[in-house]
mmCIF file of C-alpha atoms in Angstrom:
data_model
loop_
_atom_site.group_PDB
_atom_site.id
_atom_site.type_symbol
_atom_site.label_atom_id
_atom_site.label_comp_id
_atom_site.label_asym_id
_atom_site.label_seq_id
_atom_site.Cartn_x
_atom_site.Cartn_y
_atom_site.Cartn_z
ATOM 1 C CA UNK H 1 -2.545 -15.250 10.556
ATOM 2 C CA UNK H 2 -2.413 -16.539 7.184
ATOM 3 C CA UNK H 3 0.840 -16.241 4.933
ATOM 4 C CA UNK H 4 1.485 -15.505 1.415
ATOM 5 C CA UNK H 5 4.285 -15.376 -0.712
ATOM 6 C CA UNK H 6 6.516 -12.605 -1.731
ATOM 7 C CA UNK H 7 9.734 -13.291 -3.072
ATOM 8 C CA UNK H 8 11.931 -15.439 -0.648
ATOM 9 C CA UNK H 9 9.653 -14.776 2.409
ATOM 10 C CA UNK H 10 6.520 -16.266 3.714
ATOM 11 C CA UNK H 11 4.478 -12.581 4.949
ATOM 12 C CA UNK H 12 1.322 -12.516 6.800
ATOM 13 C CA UNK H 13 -1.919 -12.191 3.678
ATOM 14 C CA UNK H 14 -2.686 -8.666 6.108
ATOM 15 C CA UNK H 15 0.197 -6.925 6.640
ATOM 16 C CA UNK H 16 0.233 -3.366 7.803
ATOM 17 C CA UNK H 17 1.063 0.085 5.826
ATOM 18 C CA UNK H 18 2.596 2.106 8.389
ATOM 19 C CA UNK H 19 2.321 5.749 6.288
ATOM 20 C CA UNK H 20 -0.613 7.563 8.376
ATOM 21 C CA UNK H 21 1.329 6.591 11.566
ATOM 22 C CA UNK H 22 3.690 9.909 10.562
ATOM 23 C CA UNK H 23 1.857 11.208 7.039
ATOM 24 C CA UNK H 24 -0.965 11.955 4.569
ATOM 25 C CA UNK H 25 -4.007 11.656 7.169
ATOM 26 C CA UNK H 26 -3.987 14.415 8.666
ATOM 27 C CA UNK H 27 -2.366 15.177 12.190
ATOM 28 C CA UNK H 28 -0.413 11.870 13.086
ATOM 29 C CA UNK H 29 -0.997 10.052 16.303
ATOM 30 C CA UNK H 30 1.521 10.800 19.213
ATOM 31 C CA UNK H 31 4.806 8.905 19.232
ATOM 32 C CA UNK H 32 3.338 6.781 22.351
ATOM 33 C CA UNK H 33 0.430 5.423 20.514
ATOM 34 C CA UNK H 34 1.870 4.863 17.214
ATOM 35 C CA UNK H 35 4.915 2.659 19.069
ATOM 36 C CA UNK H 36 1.871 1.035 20.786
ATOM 37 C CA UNK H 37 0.054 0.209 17.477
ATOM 38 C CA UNK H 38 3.209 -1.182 15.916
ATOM 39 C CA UNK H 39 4.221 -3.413 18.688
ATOM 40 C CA UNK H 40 0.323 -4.834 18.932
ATOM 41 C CA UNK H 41 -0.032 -5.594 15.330
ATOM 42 C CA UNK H 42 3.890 -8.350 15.343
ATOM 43 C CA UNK H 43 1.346 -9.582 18.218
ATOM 44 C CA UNK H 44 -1.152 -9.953 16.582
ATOM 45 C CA UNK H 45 0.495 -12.118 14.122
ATOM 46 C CA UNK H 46 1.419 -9.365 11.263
ATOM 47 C CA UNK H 47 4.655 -9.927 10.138
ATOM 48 C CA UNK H 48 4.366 -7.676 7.086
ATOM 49 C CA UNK H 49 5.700 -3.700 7.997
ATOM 50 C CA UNK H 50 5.257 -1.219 4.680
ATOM 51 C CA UNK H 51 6.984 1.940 5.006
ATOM 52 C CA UNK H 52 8.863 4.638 2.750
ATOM 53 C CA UNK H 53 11.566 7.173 2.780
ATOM 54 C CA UNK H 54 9.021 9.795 1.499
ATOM 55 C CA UNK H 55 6.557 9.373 4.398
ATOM 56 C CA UNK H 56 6.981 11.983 7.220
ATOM 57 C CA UNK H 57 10.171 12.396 4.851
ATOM 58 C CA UNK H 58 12.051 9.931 7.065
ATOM 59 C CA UNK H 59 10.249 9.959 10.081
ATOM 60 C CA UNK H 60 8.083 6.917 9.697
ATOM 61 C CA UNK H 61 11.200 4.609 8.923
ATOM 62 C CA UNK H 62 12.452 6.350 11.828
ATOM 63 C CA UNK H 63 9.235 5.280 14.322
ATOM 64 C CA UNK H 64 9.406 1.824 12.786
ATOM 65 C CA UNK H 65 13.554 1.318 13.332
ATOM 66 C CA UNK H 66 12.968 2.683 16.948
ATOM 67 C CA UNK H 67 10.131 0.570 17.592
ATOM 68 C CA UNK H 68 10.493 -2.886 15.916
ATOM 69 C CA UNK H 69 14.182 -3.243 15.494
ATOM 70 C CA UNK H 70 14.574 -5.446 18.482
ATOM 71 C CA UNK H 71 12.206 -8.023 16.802
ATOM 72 C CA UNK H 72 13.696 -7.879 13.300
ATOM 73 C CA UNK H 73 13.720 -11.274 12.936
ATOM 74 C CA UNK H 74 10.277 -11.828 13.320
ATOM 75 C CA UNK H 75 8.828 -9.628 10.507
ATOM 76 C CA UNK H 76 9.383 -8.519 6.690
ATOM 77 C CA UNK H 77 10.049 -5.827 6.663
ATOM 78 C CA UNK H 78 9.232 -3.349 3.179
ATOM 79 C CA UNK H 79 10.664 0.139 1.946
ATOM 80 C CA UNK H 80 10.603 2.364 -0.851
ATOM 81 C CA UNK H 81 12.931 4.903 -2.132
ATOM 82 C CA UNK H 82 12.807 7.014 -5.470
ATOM 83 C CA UNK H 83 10.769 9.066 -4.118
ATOM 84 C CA UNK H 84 11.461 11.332 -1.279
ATOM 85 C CA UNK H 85 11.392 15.133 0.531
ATOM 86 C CA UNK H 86 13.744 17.414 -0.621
ATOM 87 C CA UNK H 87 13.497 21.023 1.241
ATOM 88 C CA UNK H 88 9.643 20.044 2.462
ATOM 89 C CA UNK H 89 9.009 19.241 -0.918
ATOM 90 C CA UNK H 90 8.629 15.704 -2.749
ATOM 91 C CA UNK H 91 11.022 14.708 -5.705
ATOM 92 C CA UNK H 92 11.246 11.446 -7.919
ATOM 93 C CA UNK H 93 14.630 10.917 -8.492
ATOM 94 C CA UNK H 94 15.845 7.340 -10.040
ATOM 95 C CA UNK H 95 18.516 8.042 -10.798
ATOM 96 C CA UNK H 96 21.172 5.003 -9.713
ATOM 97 C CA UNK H 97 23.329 7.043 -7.376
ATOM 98 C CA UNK H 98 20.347 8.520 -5.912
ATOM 99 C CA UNK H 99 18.758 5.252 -5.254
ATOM 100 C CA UNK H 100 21.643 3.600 -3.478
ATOM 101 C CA UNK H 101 22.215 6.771 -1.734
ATOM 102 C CA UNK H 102 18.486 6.209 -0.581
ATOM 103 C CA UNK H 103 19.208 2.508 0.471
ATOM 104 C CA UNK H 104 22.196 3.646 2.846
ATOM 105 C CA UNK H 105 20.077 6.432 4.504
ATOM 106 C CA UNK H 106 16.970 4.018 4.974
ATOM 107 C CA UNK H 107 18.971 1.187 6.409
ATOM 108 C CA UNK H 108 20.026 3.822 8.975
ATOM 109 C CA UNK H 109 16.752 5.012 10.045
ATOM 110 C CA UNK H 110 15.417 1.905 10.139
ATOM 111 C CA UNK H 111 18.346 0.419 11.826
ATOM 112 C CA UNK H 112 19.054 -2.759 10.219
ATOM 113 C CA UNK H 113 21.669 -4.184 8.165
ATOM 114 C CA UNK H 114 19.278 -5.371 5.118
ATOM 115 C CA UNK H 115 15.508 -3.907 3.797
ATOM 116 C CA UNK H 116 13.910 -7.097 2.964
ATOM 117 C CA UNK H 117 11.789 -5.738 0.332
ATOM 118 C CA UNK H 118 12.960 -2.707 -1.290
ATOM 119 C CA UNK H 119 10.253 -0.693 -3.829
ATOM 120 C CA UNK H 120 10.774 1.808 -6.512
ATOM 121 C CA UNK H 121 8.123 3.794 -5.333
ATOM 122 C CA UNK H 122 7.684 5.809 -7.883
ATOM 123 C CA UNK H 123 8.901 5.011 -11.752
ATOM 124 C CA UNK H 124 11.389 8.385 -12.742
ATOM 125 C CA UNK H 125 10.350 8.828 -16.593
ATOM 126 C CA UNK H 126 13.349 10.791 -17.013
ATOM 127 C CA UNK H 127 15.242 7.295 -16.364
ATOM 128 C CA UNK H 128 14.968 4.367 -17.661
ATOM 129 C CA UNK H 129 13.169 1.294 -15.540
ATOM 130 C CA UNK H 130 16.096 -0.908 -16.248
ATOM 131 C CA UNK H 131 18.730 1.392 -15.514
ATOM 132 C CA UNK H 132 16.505 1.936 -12.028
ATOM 133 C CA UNK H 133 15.889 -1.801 -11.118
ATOM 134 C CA UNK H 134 19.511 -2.571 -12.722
ATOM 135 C CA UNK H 135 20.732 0.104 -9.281
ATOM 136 C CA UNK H 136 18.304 -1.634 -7.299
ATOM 137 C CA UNK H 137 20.162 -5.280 -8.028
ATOM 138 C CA UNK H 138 23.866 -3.542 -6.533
ATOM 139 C CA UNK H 139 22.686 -4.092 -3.094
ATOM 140 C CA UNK H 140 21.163 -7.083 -3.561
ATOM 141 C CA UNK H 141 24.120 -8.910 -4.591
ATOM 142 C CA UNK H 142 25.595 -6.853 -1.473
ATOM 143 C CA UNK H 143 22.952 -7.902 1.095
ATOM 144 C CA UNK H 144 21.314 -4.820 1.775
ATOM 145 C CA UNK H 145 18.427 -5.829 0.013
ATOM 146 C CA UNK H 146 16.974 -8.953 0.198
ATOM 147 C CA UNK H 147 14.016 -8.322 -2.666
ATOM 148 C CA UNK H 148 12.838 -5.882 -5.370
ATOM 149 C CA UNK H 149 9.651 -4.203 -5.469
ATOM 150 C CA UNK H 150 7.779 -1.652 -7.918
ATOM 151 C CA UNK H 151 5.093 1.024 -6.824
ATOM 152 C CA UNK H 152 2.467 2.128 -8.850
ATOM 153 C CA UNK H 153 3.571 0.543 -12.794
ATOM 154 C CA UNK H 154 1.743 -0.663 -15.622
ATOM 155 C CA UNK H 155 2.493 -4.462 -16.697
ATOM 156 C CA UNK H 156 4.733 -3.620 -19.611
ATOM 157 C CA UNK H 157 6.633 -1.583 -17.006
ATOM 158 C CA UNK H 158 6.556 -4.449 -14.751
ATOM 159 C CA UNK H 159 7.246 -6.539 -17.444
ATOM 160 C CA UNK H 160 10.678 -4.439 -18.424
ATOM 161 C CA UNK H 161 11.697 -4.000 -15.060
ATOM 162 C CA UNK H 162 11.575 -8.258 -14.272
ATOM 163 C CA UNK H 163 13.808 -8.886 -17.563
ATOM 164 C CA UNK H 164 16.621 -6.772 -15.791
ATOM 165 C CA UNK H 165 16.382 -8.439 -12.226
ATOM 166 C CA UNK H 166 13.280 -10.768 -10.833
ATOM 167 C CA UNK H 167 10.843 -8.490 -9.310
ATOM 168 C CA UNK H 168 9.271 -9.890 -5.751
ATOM 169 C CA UNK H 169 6.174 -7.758 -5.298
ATOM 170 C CA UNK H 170 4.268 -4.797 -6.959
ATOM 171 C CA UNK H 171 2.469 -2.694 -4.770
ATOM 172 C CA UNK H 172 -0.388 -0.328 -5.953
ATOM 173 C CA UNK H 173 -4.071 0.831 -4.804
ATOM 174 C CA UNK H 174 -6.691 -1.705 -5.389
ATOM 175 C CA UNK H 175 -9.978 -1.989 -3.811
ATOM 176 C CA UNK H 176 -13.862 -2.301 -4.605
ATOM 177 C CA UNK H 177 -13.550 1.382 -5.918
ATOM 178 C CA UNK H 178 -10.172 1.000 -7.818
ATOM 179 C CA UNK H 179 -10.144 -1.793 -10.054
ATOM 180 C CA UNK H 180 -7.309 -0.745 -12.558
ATOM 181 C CA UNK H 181 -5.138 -3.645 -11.572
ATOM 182 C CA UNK H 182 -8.156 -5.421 -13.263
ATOM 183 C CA UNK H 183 -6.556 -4.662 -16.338
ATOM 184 C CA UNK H 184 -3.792 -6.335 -17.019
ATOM 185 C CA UNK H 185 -1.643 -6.035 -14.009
ATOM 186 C CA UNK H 186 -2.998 -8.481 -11.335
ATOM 187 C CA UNK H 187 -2.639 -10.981 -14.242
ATOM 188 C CA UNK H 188 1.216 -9.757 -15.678
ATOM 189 C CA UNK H 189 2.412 -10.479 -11.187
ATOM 190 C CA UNK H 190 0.171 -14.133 -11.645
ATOM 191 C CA UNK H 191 2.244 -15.035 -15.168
ATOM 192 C CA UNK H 192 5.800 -13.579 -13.655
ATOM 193 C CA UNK H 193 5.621 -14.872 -10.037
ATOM 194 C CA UNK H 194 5.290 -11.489 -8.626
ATOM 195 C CA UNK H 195 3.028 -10.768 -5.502
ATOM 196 C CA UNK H 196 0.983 -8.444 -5.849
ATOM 197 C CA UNK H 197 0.120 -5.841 -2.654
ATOM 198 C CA UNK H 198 -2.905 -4.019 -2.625
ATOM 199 C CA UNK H 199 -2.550 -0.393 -0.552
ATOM 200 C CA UNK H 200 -5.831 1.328 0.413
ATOM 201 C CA UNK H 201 -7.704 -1.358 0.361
ATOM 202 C CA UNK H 202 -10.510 -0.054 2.485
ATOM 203 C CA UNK H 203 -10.802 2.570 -0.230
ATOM 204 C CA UNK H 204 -8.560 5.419 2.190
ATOM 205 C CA UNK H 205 -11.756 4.654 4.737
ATOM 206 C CA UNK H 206 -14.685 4.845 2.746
ATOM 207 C CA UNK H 207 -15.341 1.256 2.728
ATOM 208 C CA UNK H 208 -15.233 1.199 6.207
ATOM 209 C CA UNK H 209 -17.873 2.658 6.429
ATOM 210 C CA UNK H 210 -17.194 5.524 9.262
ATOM 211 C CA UNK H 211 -16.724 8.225 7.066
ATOM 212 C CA UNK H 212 -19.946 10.122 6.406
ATOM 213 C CA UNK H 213 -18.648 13.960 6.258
ATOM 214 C CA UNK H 214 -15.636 15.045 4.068
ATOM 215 C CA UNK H 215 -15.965 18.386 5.927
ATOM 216 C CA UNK H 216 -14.696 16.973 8.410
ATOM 217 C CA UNK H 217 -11.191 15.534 7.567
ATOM 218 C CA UNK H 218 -8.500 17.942 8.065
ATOM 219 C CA UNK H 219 -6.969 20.874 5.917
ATOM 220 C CA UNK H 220 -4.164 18.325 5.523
ATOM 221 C CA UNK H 221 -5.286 15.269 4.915
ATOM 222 C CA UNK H 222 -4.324 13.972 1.573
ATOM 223 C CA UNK H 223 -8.150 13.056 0.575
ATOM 224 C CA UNK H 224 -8.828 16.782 0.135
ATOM 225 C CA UNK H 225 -6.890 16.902 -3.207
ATOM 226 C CA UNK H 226 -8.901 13.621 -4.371
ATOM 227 C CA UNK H 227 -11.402 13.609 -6.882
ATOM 228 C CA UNK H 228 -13.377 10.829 -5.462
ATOM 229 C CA UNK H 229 -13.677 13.234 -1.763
ATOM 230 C CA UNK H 230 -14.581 16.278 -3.192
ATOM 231 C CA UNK H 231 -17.955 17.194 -1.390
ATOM 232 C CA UNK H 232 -20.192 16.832 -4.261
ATOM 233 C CA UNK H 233 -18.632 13.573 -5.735
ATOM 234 C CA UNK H 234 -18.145 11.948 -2.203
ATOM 235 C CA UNK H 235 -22.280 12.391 -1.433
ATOM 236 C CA UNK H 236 -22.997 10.204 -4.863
ATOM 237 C CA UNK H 237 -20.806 7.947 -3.766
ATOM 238 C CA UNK H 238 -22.042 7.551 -0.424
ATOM 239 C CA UNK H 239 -25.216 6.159 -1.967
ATOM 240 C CA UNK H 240 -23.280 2.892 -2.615
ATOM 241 C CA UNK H 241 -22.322 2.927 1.268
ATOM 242 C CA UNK H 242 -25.239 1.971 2.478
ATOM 243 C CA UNK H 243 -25.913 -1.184 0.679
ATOM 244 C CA UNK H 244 -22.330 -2.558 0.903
ATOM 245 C CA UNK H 245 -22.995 -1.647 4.665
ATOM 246 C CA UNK H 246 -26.148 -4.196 4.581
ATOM 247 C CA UNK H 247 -23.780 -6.872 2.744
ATOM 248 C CA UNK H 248 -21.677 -6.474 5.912
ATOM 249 C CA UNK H 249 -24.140 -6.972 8.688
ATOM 250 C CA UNK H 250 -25.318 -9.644 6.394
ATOM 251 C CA UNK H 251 -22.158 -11.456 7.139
ATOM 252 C CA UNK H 252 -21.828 -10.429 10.685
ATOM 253 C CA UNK H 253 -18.581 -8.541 9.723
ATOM 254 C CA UNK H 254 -17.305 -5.046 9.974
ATOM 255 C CA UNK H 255 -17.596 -3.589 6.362
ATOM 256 C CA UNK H 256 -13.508 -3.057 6.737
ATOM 257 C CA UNK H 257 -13.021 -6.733 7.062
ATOM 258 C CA UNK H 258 -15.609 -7.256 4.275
ATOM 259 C CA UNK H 259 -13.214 -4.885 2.076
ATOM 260 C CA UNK H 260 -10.131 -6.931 2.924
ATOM 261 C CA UNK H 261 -11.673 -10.262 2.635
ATOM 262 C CA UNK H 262 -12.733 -8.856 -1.174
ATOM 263 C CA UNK H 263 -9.375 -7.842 -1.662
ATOM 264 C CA UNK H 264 -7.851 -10.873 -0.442
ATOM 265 C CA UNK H 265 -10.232 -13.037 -2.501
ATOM 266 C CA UNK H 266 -8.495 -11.812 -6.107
ATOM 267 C CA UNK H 267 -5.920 -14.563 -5.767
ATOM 268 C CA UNK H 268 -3.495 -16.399 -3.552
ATOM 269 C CA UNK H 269 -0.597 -13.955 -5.126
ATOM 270 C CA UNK H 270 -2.549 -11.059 -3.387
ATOM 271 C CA UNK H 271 -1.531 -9.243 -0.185
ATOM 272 C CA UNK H 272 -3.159 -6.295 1.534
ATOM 273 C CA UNK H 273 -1.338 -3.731 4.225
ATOM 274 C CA UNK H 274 -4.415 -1.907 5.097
ATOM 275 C CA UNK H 275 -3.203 1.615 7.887
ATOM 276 C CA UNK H 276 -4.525 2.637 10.664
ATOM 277 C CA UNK H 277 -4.076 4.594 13.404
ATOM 278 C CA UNK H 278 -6.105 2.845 15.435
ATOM 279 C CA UNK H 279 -5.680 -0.473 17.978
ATOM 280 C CA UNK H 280 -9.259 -1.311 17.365
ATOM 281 C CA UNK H 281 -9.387 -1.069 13.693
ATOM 282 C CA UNK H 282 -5.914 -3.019 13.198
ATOM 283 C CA UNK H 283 -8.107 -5.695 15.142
ATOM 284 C CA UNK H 284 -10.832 -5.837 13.222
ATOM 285 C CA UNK H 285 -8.419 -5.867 10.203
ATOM 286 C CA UNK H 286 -6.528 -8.671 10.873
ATOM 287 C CA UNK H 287 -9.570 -10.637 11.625
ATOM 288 C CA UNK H 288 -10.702 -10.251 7.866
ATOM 289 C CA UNK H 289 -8.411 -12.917 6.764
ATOM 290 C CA UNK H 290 -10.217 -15.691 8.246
ATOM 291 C CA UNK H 291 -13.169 -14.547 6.352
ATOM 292 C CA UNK H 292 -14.431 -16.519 2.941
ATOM 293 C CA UNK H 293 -16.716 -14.874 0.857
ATOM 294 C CA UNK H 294 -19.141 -16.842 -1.899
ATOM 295 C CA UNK H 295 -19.375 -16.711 -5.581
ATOM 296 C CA UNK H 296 -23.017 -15.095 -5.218
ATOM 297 C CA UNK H 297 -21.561 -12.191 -2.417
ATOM 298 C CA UNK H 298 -18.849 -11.568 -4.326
ATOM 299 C CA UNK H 299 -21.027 -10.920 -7.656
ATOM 300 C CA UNK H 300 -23.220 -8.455 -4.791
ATOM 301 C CA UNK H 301 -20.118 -6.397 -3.941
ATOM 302 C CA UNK H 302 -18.540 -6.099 -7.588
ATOM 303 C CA UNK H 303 -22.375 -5.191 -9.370
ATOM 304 C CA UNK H 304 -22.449 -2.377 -6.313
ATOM 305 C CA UNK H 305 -19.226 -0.798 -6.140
ATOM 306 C CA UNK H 306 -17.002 -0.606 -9.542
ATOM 307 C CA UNK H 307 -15.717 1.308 -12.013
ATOM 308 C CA UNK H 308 -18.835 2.494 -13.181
ATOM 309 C CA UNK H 309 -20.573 3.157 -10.109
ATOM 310 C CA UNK H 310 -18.164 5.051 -8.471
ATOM 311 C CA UNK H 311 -17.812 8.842 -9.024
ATOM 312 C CA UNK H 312 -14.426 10.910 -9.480
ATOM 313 C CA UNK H 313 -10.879 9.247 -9.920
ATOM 314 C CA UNK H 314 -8.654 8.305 -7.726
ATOM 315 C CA UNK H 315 -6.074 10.946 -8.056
ATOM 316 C CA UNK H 316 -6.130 14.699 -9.634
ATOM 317 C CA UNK H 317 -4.047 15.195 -12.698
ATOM 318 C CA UNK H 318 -0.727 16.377 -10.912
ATOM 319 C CA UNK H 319 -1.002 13.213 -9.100
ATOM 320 C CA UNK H 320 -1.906 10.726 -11.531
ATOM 321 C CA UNK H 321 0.701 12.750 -13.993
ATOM 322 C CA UNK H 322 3.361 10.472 -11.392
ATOM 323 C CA UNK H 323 1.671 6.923 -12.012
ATOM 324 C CA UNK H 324 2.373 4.506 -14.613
ATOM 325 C CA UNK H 325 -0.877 2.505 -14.070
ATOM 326 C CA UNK H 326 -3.013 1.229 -16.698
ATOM 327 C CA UNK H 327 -6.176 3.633 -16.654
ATOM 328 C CA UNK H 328 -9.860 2.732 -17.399
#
C-alpha cells in the first residue's frame, strides 16, 4: 500500500472509516463480520483506522479496541470527540473539560494508552476554536494524543485553529459530487502542512455504482435525510451514473476504485478512508491506489460529475447548520 503523510506518521494513502461498521447505514453488520473486516483490511496493508466517540455512541471505538488492540503498533490509529450521544441523542460540546473528559473515555474504549490522531469533529460555535484546539494540546504534551485533527472547517477556521497548536490532518467529505474543499480548503492544508482526508469518497455509494433504488435503503440509514437521495433528486442524478460507469470499464476498474483513484489524484497531501461493510469492497478499495489516471480522464470525470451537474446538497439545513465548510 502506498503511504502518505499526516503529522508525525507515515499512514497508508487508503485508509479505512470504520463508522457503518456500528452507525449511519442502516442495520450494522454482526459483531463476527465486522471483527473479520477489520482484521482483513491491517492485512491488507491499511494502516489507517478512522473512528469517533459519536458513532454507535461508543460502540465503534469499542469494536475497534476489542479487535485491533493487539496490533496497535502496526496502525494509526484516528478519533474524534466534540461530538457525541447524550441520552440517544447527539450533542456538540467543546467545551475544554468536555473534550478531555472525551479523550479519557475514548482511550478506554479503545484500549490504548495514546489516540494517535485526535479530531474535533465537530467545531462548537458557542466556543471558541482556540480555546477548543488550545484543550486539545493538554494531552498532547501529556501523551495521550499524539496529533490534532479538525472535522468539517472552513480554512480561516483551519487557519485559527493551526496558530494555537499545529494541526496534523483535516478531515471532511470530498468526492466527484462534493467539491467544496475546491474552494479554498484543499489549498489552506497544502500552504500549512496539513493532510487533508477525504470521507465519503465514493459519494456514500453512489459512485460505486451499485446503488440504483433509494427505496431500498433502510428507514435508518442516514441517506434518507439527504438532499442529494431524495427519490426525485437521486433519479437526475443517476443519469450521470451511467457514463462515469463507461469511464470505469474503460479502465478495466471498478467505478469505486475509479472514485478513489480521483480522489487520491488531488495531491500527495490527500488521504481517503473510504467504509464498508463489506470484505469484497474493502478489496477492491485498496486496490484503487495503484491506479493512475491521465490528464484527458481526469478532465472526463470532472466535465461529468461536479458541482453543477449534480442535483441536491449534500446535507439538509439542520445538518449543514453544524458545518463550518466553505459552501458553493
Amino acid at each position: 500500500m502506498k503511504t502518505r503523510r499526516v503529522g508525525p506518521f507515515e499512514a497508508s494513502a487508503i485508509g479505512l472509516g470504520c463508522m457503518n461498521l456500528s452507525h449511519a447505514y442502516g442495520t450494522p453488520p454482526p459483531e463476527e463480520a465486522a471483527q473479520a473486516l477489520l482484521r482483513e483490511a491491517l492485512d491488507l496493508g491499511i494502516t489507517f483506522f478512522d473512528t469517533a466517540a459519536l458513532y454507535g455512541f461508543g460502540a465503534n471505538e469499542e469494536l475497534v479496541g476489542r479487535t485491533l488492540a493487539a496490533d496497535r503498533e502496526k496502525f494509526v490509529l484516528a478519533s474524534k470527540c466534540g461530538l457525541h450521544g447524550v441520552d440517544g441523542q447527539r450533542v456538540v460540546d467543546g467545551r475544554p473539560a468536555t473534550l478531555k473528559w472525551s479523550c479519557e473515555q475514548s482511550l478506554k474504549r479503545l484500549r490504548t494508552d495514546r489516540i494517535d490522531l485526535f479530531y474535533l469533529h465537530r467545531w462548537d460555535r458557542n466556543v471558541p476554536i482556540e480555546d477548543s484546539v488550545g484543550a486539545l494540546a493538554d494531552p498532547v504534551r501529556e501523551g495521550k494524543v499524539r496529533a490534532i485533527g479538525l472535522s468539517e472547517v472552513s480554512a480561516a477556521t483551519l487557519r485559527r485553529a493551526h496558530a494555537v497548536h499545529p494541526i496534523a490532518a483535516l478531515q471532511t467529505e470530498y468526492s466527484l459530487w462534493t467539491r467544496n474543499p475546491e474552494i479554498a480548503v484543499l489549498q489552506a492544508c497544502r500552504e500549512l502542512g496539513t493532510a487533508f482526508v477525504a470521507f465519503s469518497p465514493v459519494a456514500r455509494g453512489f459512485l460505486g455504482g451499485e446503488l440504483r433504488d433509494v427505496s431500498t435503503l433502510e428507514a435508518k440509514d442516514l441517506r434518507r435525510s439527504m438532499p442529494r437521495f431524495e427519490p426525485a433528486n437521486y433519479a437526475v442524478n443517476l443519469k450521470l451514473l451511467d457514463g462515469y460507469v463507461a469511464i470505469a470499464a474503460e479502465l478495466q476498474c471498478t467505478p469505486a476504485q475509479l472514485a478513489l483513484a480521483w480522489v487520491l489524484s488531488r495531491g500527495e497531501h490527500v488521504l481517503a478512508i473510504p467504509g464498508t461493510s463489506k470484505i469484497a469492497h474493502l478489496r477492491d478499495n485498496v486496490a484503487a491506489a495503484d491506479i493512475g489516471l491521465s490528464a484527458s480522464t481526469l478532465a472526463r470525470l470532472e466535465a461529468l460529475i461536479n458541482v453543477r451537474t449534480v442535483t441536491g446538497g449534500r446535507y439538509d439545513a439542520a445538518a449543514q447548520a453544524g458545518v463550518d465548510t466553505e459552501e458553493f
